Amino acid sequence: MAVKLDMSKAYDHVEWSFLEAIVRRLRFAEGWISVIMCCVTSVNYSMLANGVPYCKIKSSRGLRQGDPLSPYLFLLVDEGLSSMLVRAEMGRQITGVPFSVGGIWLSHLFFANDSLIFCRANFTEWVNLMDILKL
């Protein structure tokens, strides 16, 4: 099976704990991790009622679209997804497709905000893939 994911809405669903875990796994310096997490977690939204600020809402996840830092942070999230897919393929939880005779097996392709994921069309691999995507 081939699953095409459109990642354009994924900015809103990035869990900050997942982003922090990835930068720690990539061995970013503590100072950089603090700066990144401060930038990401400082999001507040205000609601207007009749043109007057009514209340503030503190966000708990997501990357701000239009923020110059967000595309780079999202690349780190993509790297995390890629690593999980590679690990699942190595652990035989999903099976890619042969790209050439006796050569490379392909489990996923990323391009800009689109992703293609390949695995066998059976229930077990579908469940394993869904578990990865839920993470």
mmCIF file of C-alpha atoms in Angstrom:
data_model
loop_
_atom_site.group_PDB
_atom_site.id
_atom_site.type_symbol
_atom_site.label_atom_id
_atom_site.label_comp_id
_atom_site.label_asym_id
_atom_site.label_seq_id
_atom_site.Cartn_x
_atom_site.Cartn_y
_atom_site.Cartn_z
ATOM 1 C CA MET A 1 0.000 0.000 0.000
ATOM 2 C CA ALA A 2 1.047 3.572 -0.530
ATOM 3 C CA VAL A 3 -0.127 6.245 1.903
ATOM 4 C CA LYS A 4 0.154 9.903 0.886
ATOM 5 C CA LEU A 5 0.213 12.385 3.742
ATOM 6 C CA ASP A 6 -0.311 16.100 3.201
ATOM 7 C CA MET A 7 1.659 17.722 5.993
ATOM 8 C CA SER A 8 0.284 21.267 5.511
ATOM 9 C CA LYS A 9 -1.967 21.014 8.587
ATOM 10 C CA ALA A 10 0.613 19.141 10.648
ATOM 11 C CA TYR A 11 2.142 22.386 11.962
ATOM 12 C CA ASP A 12 -0.896 22.712 14.237
ATOM 13 C CA HIS A 13 -0.455 19.229 15.673
ATOM 14 C CA VAL A 14 3.242 19.096 16.531
ATOM 15 C CA GLU A 15 3.545 18.057 20.161
ATOM 16 C CA TRP A 16 6.165 20.189 21.875
ATOM 17 C CA SER A 17 7.361 17.244 23.956
ATOM 18 C CA PHE A 18 8.051 15.329 20.710
ATOM 19 C CA LEU A 19 10.035 18.261 19.292
ATOM 20 C CA GLU A 20 12.030 18.537 22.518
ATOM 21 C CA ALA A 21 12.727 14.786 22.512
ATOM 22 C CA ILE A 22 14.021 14.994 18.928
ATOM 23 C CA VAL A 23 16.421 17.876 19.579
ATOM 24 C CA ARG A 24 17.685 16.048 22.676
ATOM 25 C CA ARG A 25 18.139 12.870 20.642
ATOM 26 C CA LEU A 26 20.087 14.856 18.040
ATOM 27 C CA ARG A 27 22.287 16.087 20.903
ATOM 28 C CA PHE A 28 21.570 19.793 20.612
ATOM 29 C CA ALA A 29 23.247 21.839 23.353
ATOM 30 C CA GLU A 30 21.050 22.569 26.390
ATOM 31 C CA GLY A 31 21.201 26.301 25.644
ATOM 32 C CA TRP A 32 19.803 25.760 22.149
ATOM 33 C CA ILE A 33 17.093 23.458 23.448
ATOM 34 C CA SER A 34 16.044 26.121 25.958
ATOM 35 C CA VAL A 35 15.917 28.828 23.265
ATOM 36 C CA ILE A 36 13.937 26.626 20.862
ATOM 37 C CA MET A 37 11.442 25.560 23.504
ATOM 38 C CA CYS A 38 11.050 29.148 24.734
ATOM 39 C CA CYS A 39 10.262 30.312 21.192
ATOM 40 C CA VAL A 40 7.755 27.514 20.656
ATOM 41 C CA THR A 41 5.986 27.613 24.025
ATOM 42 C CA SER A 42 5.557 31.379 24.279
ATOM 43 C CA VAL A 43 2.430 31.323 22.104
ATOM 44 C CA ASN A 44 -0.656 33.196 23.341
ATOM 45 C CA TYR A 45 -3.868 33.935 21.487
ATOM 46 C CA SER A 46 -6.404 36.634 22.314
ATOM 47 C CA MET A 47 -10.091 36.531 21.546
ATOM 48 C CA LEU A 48 -11.830 39.744 20.580
ATOM 49 C CA ALA A 49 -15.429 40.440 21.522
ATOM 50 C CA ASN A 50 -16.799 43.598 19.906
ATOM 51 C CA GLY A 51 -13.238 44.688 19.130
ATOM 52 C CA VAL A 52 -12.088 44.411 22.754
ATOM 53 C CA PRO A 53 -9.658 41.721 23.956
ATOM 54 C CA TYR A 54 -11.789 39.248 25.900
ATOM 55 C CA CYS A 55 -9.399 36.581 27.154
ATOM 56 C CA LYS A 56 -6.008 35.047 26.488
ATOM 57 C CA ILE A 57 -5.557 31.418 25.541
ATOM 58 C CA LYS A 58 -2.221 29.694 26.100
ATOM 59 C CA SER A 59 -1.437 27.160 23.380
ATOM 60 C CA SER A 60 -0.167 23.712 24.332
ATOM 61 C CA ARG A 61 1.076 22.445 20.953
ATOM 62 C CA GLY A 62 1.687 23.435 17.360
ATOM 63 C CA LEU A 63 4.193 25.511 15.419
ATOM 64 C CA ARG A 64 3.336 29.016 14.273
ATOM 65 C CA GLN A 65 2.896 29.140 10.510
ATOM 66 C CA GLY A 66 4.695 32.129 9.060
ATOM 67 C CA ASP A 67 7.318 32.111 11.801
ATOM 68 C CA PRO A 68 10.756 31.973 10.117
ATOM 69 C CA LEU A 69 11.892 29.274 12.574
ATOM 70 C CA SER A 70 8.898 26.938 12.049
ATOM 71 C CA PRO A 71 9.992 25.277 8.762
ATOM 72 C CA TYR A 72 13.328 24.311 10.307
ATOM 73 C CA LEU A 73 11.660 22.938 13.419
ATOM 74 C CA PHE A 74 9.243 20.996 11.237
ATOM 75 C CA LEU A 75 12.194 19.440 9.401
ATOM 76 C CA LEU A 76 13.328 18.094 12.778
ATOM 77 C CA VAL A 77 9.864 16.591 13.304
ATOM 78 C CA ASP A 78 10.096 15.032 9.806
ATOM 79 C CA GLU A 79 13.471 13.578 10.797
ATOM 80 C CA GLY A 80 11.811 11.996 13.831
ATOM 81 C CA LEU A 81 9.086 10.464 11.662
ATOM 82 C CA SER A 82 11.701 9.180 9.213
ATOM 83 C CA SER A 83 13.676 7.575 12.047
ATOM 84 C CA MET A 84 10.575 5.858 13.401
ATOM 85 C CA LEU A 85 9.739 4.485 9.935
ATOM 86 C CA VAL A 86 13.298 3.215 9.435
ATOM 87 C CA ARG A 87 13.251 1.566 12.879
ATOM 88 C CA ALA A 88 9.873 -0.057 12.118
ATOM 89 C CA GLU A 89 11.211 -1.369 8.823
ATOM 90 C CA MET A 90 14.346 -2.761 10.474
ATOM 91 C CA GLY A 91 12.169 -4.380 13.160
ATOM 92 C CA ARG A 92 9.968 -5.890 10.446
ATOM 93 C CA GLN A 93 6.885 -4.037 11.668
ATOM 94 C CA ILE A 94 6.440 -2.548 8.200
ATOM 95 C CA THR A 95 7.846 -3.686 4.868
ATOM 96 C CA GLY A 96 8.863 -1.216 2.187
ATOM 97 C CA VAL A 97 8.745 -1.877 -1.538
ATOM 98 C CA PRO A 98 11.725 -2.979 -3.630
ATOM 99 C CA PHE A 99 13.156 -0.023 -5.526
ATOM 100 C CA SER A 100 15.437 -2.139 -7.690
ATOM 101 C CA VAL A 101 16.124 -5.825 -8.217
ATOM 102 C CA GLY A 102 18.287 -7.025 -5.321
ATOM 103 C CA GLY A 103 18.815 -3.444 -4.196
ATOM 104 C CA ILE A 104 17.248 -0.823 -2.020
ATOM 105 C CA TRP A 105 13.892 -1.201 -0.297
ATOM 106 C CA LEU A 106 11.893 1.996 0.021
ATOM 107 C CA SER A 107 9.595 2.647 2.999
ATOM 108 C CA HIS A 108 9.040 6.393 2.632
ATOM 109 C CA LEU A 109 9.703 9.515 0.584
ATOM 110 C CA PHE A 110 9.441 13.114 1.825
ATOM 111 C CA PHE A 111 9.186 16.148 -0.426
ATOM 112 C CA ALA A 112 8.287 19.619 0.881
ATOM 113 C CA ASN A 113 5.023 19.100 2.781
ATOM 114 C CA ASP A 114 4.105 15.773 1.164
ATOM 115 C CA SER A 115 5.023 12.319 2.391
ATOM 116 C CA LEU A 116 4.630 8.921 0.745
ATOM 117 C CA ILE A 117 4.818 5.840 2.949
ATOM 118 C CA PHE A 118 4.989 2.337 1.492
ATOM 119 C CA CYS A 119 4.204 -0.947 3.227
ATOM 120 C CA ARG A 120 2.339 -4.195 2.672
ATOM 121 C CA ALA A 121 -1.415 -3.919 2.368
ATOM 122 C CA ASN A 122 -2.353 -6.002 5.391
ATOM 123 C CA PHE A 123 -3.994 -5.231 8.710
ATOM 124 C CA THR A 124 -0.873 -5.755 10.835
ATOM 125 C CA GLU A 125 1.259 -3.297 8.888
ATOM 126 C CA TRP A 126 -1.612 -0.817 8.762
ATOM 127 C CA VAL A 127 -1.921 -0.916 12.571
ATOM 128 C CA ASN A 128 1.856 -0.552 12.961
ATOM 129 C CA LEU A 129 1.885 2.426 10.600
ATOM 130 C CA MET A 130 -1.030 4.072 12.421
ATOM 131 C CA ASP A 131 0.789 3.632 15.754
ATOM 132 C CA ILE A 132 3.817 5.442 14.310
ATOM 133 C CA LEU A 133 1.684 8.286 12.954
ATOM 134 C CA LYS A 134 -0.124 8.694 16.281
ATOM 135 C CA LEU A 135 3.238 9.253 17.963
#
